[in-house]
PDB file of C-alpha atoms in Angstrom:
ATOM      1  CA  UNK T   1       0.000   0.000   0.000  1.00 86.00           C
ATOM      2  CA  UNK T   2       3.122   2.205   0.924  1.00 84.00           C
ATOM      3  CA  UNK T   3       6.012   3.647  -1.224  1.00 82.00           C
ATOM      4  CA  UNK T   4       7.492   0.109  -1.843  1.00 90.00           C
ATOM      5  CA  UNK T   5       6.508  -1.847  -5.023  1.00 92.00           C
ATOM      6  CA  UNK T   6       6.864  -5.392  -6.126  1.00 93.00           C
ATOM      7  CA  UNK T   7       8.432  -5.790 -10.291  1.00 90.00           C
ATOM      8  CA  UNK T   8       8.719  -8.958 -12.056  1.00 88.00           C
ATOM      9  CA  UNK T   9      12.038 -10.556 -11.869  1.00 80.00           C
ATOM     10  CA  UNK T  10      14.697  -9.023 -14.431  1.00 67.00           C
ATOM     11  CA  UNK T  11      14.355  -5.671 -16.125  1.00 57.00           C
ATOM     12  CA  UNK T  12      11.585  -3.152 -14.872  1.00 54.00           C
ATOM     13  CA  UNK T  13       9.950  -3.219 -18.384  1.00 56.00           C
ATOM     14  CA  UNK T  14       6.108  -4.671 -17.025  1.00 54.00           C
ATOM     15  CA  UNK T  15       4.902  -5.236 -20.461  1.00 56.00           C
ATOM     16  CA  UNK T  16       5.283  -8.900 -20.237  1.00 58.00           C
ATOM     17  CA  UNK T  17       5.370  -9.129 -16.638  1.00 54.00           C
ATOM     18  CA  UNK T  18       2.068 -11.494 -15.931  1.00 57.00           C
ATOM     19  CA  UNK T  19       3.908 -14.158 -18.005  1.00 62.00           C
ATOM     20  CA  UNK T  20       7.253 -14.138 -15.358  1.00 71.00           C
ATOM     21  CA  UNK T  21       7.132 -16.420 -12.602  1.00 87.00           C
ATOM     22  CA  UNK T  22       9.501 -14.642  -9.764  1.00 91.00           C
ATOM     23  CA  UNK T  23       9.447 -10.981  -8.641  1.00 93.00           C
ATOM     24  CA  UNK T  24      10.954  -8.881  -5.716  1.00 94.00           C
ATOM     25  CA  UNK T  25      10.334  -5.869  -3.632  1.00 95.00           C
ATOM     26  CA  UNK T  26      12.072  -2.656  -3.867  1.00 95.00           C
ATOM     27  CA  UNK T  27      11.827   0.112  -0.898  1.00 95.00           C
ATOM     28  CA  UNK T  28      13.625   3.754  -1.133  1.00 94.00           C
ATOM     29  CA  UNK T  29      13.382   6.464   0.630  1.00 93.00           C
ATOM     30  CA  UNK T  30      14.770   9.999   0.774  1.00 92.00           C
ATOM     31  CA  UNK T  31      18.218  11.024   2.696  1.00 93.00           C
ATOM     32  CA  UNK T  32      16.214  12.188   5.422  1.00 92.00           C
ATOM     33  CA  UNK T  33      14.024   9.065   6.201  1.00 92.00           C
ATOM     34  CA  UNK T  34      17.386   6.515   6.243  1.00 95.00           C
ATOM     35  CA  UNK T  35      17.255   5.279   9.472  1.00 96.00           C
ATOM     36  CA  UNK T  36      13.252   3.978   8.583  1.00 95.00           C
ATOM     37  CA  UNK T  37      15.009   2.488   5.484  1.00 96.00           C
ATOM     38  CA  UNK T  38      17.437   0.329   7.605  1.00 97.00           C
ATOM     39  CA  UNK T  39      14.720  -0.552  10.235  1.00 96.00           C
ATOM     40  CA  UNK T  40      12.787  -1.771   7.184  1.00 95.00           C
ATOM     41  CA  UNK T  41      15.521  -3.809   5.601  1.00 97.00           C
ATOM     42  CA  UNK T  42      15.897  -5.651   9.000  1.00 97.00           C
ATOM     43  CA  UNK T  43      12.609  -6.726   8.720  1.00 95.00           C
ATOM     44  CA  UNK T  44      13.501  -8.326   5.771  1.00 96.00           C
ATOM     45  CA  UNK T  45      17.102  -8.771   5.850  1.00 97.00           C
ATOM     46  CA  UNK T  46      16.703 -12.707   5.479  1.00 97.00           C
ATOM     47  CA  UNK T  47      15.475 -12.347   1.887  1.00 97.00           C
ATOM     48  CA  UNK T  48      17.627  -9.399   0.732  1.00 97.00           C
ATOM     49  CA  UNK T  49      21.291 -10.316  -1.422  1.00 96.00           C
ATOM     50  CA  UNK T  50      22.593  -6.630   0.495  1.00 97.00           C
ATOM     51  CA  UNK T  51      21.853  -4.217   2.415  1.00 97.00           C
ATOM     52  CA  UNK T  52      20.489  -0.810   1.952  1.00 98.00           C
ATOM     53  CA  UNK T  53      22.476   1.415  -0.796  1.00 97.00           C
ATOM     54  CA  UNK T  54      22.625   5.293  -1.486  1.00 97.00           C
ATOM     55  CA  UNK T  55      22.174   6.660  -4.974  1.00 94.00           C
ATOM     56  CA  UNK T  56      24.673   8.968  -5.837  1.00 94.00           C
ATOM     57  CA  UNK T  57      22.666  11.180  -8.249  1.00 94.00           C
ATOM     58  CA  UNK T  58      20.121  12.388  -5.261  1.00 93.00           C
ATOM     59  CA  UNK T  59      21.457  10.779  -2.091  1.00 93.00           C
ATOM     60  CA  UNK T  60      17.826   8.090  -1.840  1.00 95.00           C
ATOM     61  CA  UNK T  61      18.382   5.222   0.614  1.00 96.00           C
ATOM     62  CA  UNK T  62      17.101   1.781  -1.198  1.00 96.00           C
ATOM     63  CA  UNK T  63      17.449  -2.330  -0.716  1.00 97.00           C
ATOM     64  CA  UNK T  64      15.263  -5.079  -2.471  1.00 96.00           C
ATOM     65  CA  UNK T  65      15.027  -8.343  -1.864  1.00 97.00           C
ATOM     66  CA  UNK T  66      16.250 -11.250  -4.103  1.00 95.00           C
ATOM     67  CA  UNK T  67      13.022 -12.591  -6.669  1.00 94.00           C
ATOM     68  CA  UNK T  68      10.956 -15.335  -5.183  1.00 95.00           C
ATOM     69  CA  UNK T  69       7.497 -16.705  -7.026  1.00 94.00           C
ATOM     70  CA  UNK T  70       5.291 -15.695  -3.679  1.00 95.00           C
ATOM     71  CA  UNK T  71       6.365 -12.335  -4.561  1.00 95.00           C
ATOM     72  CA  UNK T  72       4.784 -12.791  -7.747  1.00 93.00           C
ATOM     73  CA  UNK T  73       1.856 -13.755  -6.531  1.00 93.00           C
ATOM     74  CA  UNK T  74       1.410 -10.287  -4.397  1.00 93.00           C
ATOM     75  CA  UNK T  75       2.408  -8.996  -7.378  1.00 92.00           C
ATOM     76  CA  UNK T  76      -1.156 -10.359  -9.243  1.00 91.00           C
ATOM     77  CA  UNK T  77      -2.867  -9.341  -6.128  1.00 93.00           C
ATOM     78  CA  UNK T  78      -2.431  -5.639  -6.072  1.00 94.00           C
ATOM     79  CA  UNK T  79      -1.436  -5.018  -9.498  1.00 92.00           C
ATOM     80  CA  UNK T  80      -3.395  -4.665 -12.593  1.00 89.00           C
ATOM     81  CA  UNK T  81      -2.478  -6.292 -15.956  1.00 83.00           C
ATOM     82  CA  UNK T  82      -1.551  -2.488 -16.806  1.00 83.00           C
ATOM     83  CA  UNK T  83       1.413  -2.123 -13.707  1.00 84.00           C
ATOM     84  CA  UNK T  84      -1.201  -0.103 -11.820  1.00 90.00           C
ATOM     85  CA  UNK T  85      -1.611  -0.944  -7.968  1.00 92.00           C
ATOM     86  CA  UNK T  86      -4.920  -1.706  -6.703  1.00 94.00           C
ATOM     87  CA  UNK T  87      -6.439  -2.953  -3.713  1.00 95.00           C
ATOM     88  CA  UNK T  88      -7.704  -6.527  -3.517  1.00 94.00           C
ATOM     89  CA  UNK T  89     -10.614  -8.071  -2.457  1.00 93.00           C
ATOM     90  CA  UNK T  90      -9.519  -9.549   0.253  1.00 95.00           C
ATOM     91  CA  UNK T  91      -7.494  -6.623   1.381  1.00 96.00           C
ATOM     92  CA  UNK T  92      -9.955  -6.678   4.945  1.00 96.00           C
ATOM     93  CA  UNK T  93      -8.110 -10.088   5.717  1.00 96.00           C
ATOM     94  CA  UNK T  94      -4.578  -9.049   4.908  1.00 95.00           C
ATOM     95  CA  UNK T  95      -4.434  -5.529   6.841  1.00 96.00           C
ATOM     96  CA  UNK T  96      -4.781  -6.886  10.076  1.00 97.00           C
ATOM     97  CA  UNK T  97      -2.037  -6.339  12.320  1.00 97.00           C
ATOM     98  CA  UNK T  98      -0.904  -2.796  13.719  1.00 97.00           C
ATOM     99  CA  UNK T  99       2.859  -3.056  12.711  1.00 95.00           C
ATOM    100  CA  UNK T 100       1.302  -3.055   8.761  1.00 94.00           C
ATOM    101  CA  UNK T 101      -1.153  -0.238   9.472  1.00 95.00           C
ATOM    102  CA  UNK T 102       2.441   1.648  10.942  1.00 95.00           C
ATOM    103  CA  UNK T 103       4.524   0.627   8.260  1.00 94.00           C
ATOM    104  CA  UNK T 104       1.917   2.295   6.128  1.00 94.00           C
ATOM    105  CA  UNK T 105       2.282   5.250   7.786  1.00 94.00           C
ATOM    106  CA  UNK T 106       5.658   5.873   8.075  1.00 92.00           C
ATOM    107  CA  UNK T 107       5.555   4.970   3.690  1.00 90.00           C
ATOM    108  CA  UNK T 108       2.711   7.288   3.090  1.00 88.00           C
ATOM    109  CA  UNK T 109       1.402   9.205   6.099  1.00 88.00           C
ATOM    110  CA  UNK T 110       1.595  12.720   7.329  1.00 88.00           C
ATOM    111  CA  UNK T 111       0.348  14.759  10.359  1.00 88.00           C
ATOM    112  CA  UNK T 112      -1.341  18.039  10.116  1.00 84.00           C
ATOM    113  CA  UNK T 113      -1.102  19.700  13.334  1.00 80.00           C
ATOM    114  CA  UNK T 114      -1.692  23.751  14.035  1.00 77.00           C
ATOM    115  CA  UNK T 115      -1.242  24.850  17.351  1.00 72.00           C
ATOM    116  CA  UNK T 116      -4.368  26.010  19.162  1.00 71.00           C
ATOM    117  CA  UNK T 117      -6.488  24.759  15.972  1.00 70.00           C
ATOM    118  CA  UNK T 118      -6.356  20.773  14.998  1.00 79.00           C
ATOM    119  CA  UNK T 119      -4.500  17.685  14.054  1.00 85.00           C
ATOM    120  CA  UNK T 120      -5.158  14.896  12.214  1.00 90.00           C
ATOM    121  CA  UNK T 121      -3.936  12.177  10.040  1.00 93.00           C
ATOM    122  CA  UNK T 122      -3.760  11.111   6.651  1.00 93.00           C
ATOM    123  CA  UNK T 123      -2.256   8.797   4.437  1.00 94.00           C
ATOM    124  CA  UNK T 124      -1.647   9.161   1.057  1.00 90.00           C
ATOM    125  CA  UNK T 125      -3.917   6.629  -1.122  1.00 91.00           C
ATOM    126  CA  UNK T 126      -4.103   9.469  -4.186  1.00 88.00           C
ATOM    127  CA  UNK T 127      -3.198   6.306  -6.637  1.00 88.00           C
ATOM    128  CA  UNK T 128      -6.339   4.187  -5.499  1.00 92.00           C
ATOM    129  CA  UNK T 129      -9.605   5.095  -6.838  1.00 91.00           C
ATOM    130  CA  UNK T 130     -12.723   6.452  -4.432  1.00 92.00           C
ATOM    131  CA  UNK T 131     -14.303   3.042  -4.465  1.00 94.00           C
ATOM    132  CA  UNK T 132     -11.008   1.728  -3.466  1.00 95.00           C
ATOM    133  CA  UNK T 133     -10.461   4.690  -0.943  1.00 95.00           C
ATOM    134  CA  UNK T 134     -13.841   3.667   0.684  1.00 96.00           C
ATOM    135  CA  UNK T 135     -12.869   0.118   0.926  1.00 97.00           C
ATOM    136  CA  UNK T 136      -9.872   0.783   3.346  1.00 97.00           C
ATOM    137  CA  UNK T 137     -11.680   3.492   5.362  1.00 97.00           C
ATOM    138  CA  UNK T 138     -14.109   0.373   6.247  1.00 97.00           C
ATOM    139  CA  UNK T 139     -10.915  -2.116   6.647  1.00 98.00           C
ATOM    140  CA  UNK T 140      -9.459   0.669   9.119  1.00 98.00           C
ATOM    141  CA  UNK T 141     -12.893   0.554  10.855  1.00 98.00           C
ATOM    142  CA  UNK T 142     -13.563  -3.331  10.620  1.00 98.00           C
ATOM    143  CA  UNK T 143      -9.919  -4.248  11.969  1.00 98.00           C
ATOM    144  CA  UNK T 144      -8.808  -1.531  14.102  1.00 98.00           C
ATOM    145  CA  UNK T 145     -11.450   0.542  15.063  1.00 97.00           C
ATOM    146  CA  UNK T 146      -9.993   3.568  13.496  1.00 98.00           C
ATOM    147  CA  UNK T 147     -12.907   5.872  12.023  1.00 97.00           C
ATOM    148  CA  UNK T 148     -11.656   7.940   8.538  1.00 97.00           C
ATOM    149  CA  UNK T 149     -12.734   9.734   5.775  1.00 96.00           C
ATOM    150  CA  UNK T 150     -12.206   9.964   2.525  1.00 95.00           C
ATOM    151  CA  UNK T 151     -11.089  13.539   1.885  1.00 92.00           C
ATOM    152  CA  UNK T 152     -10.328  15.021  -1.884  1.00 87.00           C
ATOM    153  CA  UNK T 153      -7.565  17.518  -1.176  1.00 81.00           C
ATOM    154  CA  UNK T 154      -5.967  19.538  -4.285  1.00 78.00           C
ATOM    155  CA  UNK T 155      -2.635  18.626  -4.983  1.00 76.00           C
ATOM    156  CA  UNK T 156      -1.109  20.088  -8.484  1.00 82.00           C
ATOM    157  CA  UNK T 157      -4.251  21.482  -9.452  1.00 88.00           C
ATOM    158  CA  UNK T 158      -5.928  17.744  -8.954  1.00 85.00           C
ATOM    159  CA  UNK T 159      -8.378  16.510  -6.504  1.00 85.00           C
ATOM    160  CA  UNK T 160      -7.429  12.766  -5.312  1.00 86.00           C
ATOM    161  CA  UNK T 161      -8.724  11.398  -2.674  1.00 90.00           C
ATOM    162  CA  UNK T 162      -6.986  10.011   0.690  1.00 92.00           C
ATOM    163  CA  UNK T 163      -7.767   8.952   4.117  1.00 95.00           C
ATOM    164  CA  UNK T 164      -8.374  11.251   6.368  1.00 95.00           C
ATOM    165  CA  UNK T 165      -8.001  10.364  10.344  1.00 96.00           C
ATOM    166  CA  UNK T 166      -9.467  13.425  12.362  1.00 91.00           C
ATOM    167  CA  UNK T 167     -10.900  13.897  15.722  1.00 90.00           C
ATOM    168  CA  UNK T 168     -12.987  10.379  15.939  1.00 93.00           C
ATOM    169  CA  UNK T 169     -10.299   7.818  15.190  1.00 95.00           C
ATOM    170  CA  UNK T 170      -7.048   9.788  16.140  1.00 92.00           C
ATOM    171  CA  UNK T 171      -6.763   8.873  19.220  1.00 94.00           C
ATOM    172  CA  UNK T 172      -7.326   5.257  18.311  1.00 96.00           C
ATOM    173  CA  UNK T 173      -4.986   5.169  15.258  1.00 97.00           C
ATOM    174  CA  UNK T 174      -2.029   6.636  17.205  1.00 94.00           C
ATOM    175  CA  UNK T 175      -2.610   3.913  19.606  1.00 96.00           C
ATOM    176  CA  UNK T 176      -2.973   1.296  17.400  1.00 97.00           C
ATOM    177  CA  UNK T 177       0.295   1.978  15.792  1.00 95.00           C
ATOM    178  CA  UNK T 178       2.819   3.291  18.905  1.00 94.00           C
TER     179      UNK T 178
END
């Protein structure tokens, strides 16, 4: 769901990729976020050739693991034909413990707090579609008790859509994830 994605084993050209039979997972992140990229590659350490690199071009931390066909098979799951992610069908039964719902976060989450006003927050799902948007604001509710929205904030002169955690399910989502 986060800023990692899964690509079919050799090149990164997807036009063929349904016919491949292995595929790994890549993960970068920013200069600024390294120390989440090394906590995440010792999570999967076991099923990575090396560990995390730095481009030299713009200083982004990365690792991936070596190509496995299970990998693949996530791969069909939340990817269309096209290279497009998606979320399954049976997304309710895999987004069930808290440690996914914070790794999540720390991939595509943000808080927006102003003193004396509000916080809340949010995480980026721009690439899914409403439908899909309302789908994981009921998985949030159905396996954590987290109430969300799904807000449509402008960003570039678009509207997407993306959860939004406010004042009912803060409380619980910051709890649910510490």
């Amino acid at each position: 769901l986060g800023d990692g994605g899964i690509y079919p084993q050799g090149n990164y050209d997807t036009s063929d990729w349904i016919k491949k039979k292995k595929a790994h997972f890549y993960f970068k992140q920013s200069l600024q976020y390294a120390d989440y990229v090394f906590w995440f590659y010792d999570q999967l350490k076991n099923l990575c050739p090396s560990p995390p690199k730095q481009r030299k071009d713009n200083g982004q931390w990365y690792f991936y693991t070596s190509s496995f066909e299970y990998l693949m098979k996530l791969r069909k799951k939340f990817y269309h034909d096209d290279g497009k992610k998606v979320i399954p069908f049976d997304i309710g039964s895999l987004l069930t413990d808290p440690l996914s719902l914070a790794v999540w976060y720390m991939d595509d989450g943000s808080l927006d707090y102003r003193v004396k006003s509000h916080y809340n927050y949010a995480l980026s799902t721009n690439c899914f579609s409403l439908a899909e948007n309302k789908i994981l604001a009921e998985v949030l509710f159905k396996n954590f008790g987290i109430v969300s929205s799904v807000q449509n904030p402008l960003c570039r002169g678009v509207r997407y859509p993306e959860l939004y955690i406010g004042v009912a399910g803060r409380d619980k989502f910051i709890k649910t994830i510490k």
